[in-house]
Amino acid sequence: MGIIDRNVMMGRASYLNLIVFFGSLVTAVLCLSICAHGYDELKPSYTKENSLSTIGCIFPLSGRYTDLGKRALRGVLTATDVFDTDGFRIVVSDIGEGNVTKLQGALEEMVLKDGVLVVFGPIPSGYISMLDTTLKSLQVPTIIFPLSEEVSVKNPYIIRFSYPVEKQASALAHYAVHDVKVRTFGVLYPRTSIGEYLKDAFVESVKIEGGSVTYTGSYDLDLSNIAYELEWVKTLKPEALFIPDVATRSAAIISKLKEQIRAESFLFLGLSTWHSKRFIDSVGDAIDGIVLKVVFTDFFSPDSLRWLSFVSRFKTLFDEEPGSLEYQIYEGVRLIINIVEANQLHRREDLIKRLLALGEDFLFKVERKADDGVYIYPRPFILTLKNGQVISIK
C-alpha cells in the first residue's frame, strides 16, 4: 500500500481502528494510507470552538527519516489514548525529505484549513529554520524536540521541549562537584564538531560549579589514536572522565581503560546516549558492583512510575518496546493536552501564556529566553549501573 501525501484527520473512532493496522511492519505509513476518500470529504467544517481540540503533526513518514517519523507518531498516538476525549483530532502531514515548499505547504494547510491549535514538529528539528517566516505569519505555537539549544531561530512561536546536551553537561558537572565532591575532570571527546561543542559546554559547566579541568583530548571515530590519549589520562589521573559520545564507542573506551588501569578509580560521566541497551550490554558486567563509578543523565528513569505507565500503554497499543524518542514526544503531547483541557483554552496565544505560567513546575521547567522562544525542560535524572541494570541515584 503506497503513501498518500496528504493530511489525515483522526477522531477517536478512527484512531481505535488504526491500532489494528499498527501491528504491521509499516505501522506509521499505514496511518497515512487508510484514506479511501478524498481529503475534502474527510475534513470537517471547523469552527473556532471545535478547532481547539485539533493538533497537527509534521513528521517524515517517507524518505530517509521515515523511522524517526514513525516513532514520533507512535508517541503522539500513545499520548492521545491517555485522554478519553471523543472530540479530539490529530492532523498528520508527511513531509518526506523536508523541502521548503512541502514544509510551508503542510503548515499553512493545517492552520488555515484545519484550524489546529498547536503543531508538533517538524522532525528533524533542524527543519524549523525553513518555517521561521511562515510561523511568524500564521502565529501558531509549534513544538520541536531538539537535541541541542543551538537552533538559530528567533521566534516567539517556537516551543522547544527537550533535555538538551547543554543541560545534560551542566547536570553532570553539578552532580559530580557537589554530590561526589570531584575536583579534577578530564574530557575525552570524539573529533567532530559536535564533540568539540560538547567538550566546551562541559568545561564551562565545570568552571561554573567550581571544579577544574586538567585534561582534554580527542580521538578519531575509529578509535585508531585512542591508546595515545589513554596514556595521557593515566598520567594526569583526573578524578572524573567525561566521554560525550555514542554508547558503543564510549563503552569501548571504558573497557580499554579498565584493561590498563584500575578503572574503578575513575568516575565515568556520559550523556543520555549511555542510557541504552547497547551501552549496558557492552559495559554493564565490567562495571558491575561499582556503584557511582559510571554516571549518566536522562530525562527519565526506567523505574519511574511515569515511564512504566507509558511503557505499559505503548506495548498495549503496538506490542513493542518503546524508546526515548517516543517517550519524549509522548510527554510533550501529554503536557499540551493537559493544559488545553484543564484551562478550556480558546485562543492559540493562551497556550503559550499557560505554559509560561507553569514556571518551576514539579515535572518541568518552562521559561522564555532572550531569543523569544519558549523552552520546556523535563526534570533530569542522574543514573548509574548496578548489577547490570540502570538505577536512579538522583
Short mmCIF file of C-alpha atoms in Angstrom, two decimals, residues 106-116 138:
data_model
loop_
_atom_site.label_atom_id
_atom_site.label_comp_id
_atom_site.label_asym_id
_atom_site.label_seq_id
_atom_site.Cartn_x
_atom_site.Cartn_y
_atom_site.Cartn_z
CA ALA A 106 1.89 21.44 5.26
CA LEU A 107 1.93 24.12 7.95
CA GLU A 108 -0.31 26.52 6.05
CA GLU A 109 -2.89 23.83 5.29
CA MET A 110 -3.01 22.70 8.92
CA VAL A 111 -3.53 26.22 10.22
CA LEU A 112 -5.71 27.80 7.54
CA LYS A 113 -7.87 24.79 6.57
CA ASP A 114 -7.81 22.57 9.64
CA GLY A 115 -7.61 25.24 12.32
CA VAL A 116 -5.07 23.45 14.50
CA LEU A 138 0.46 32.25 10.97
#
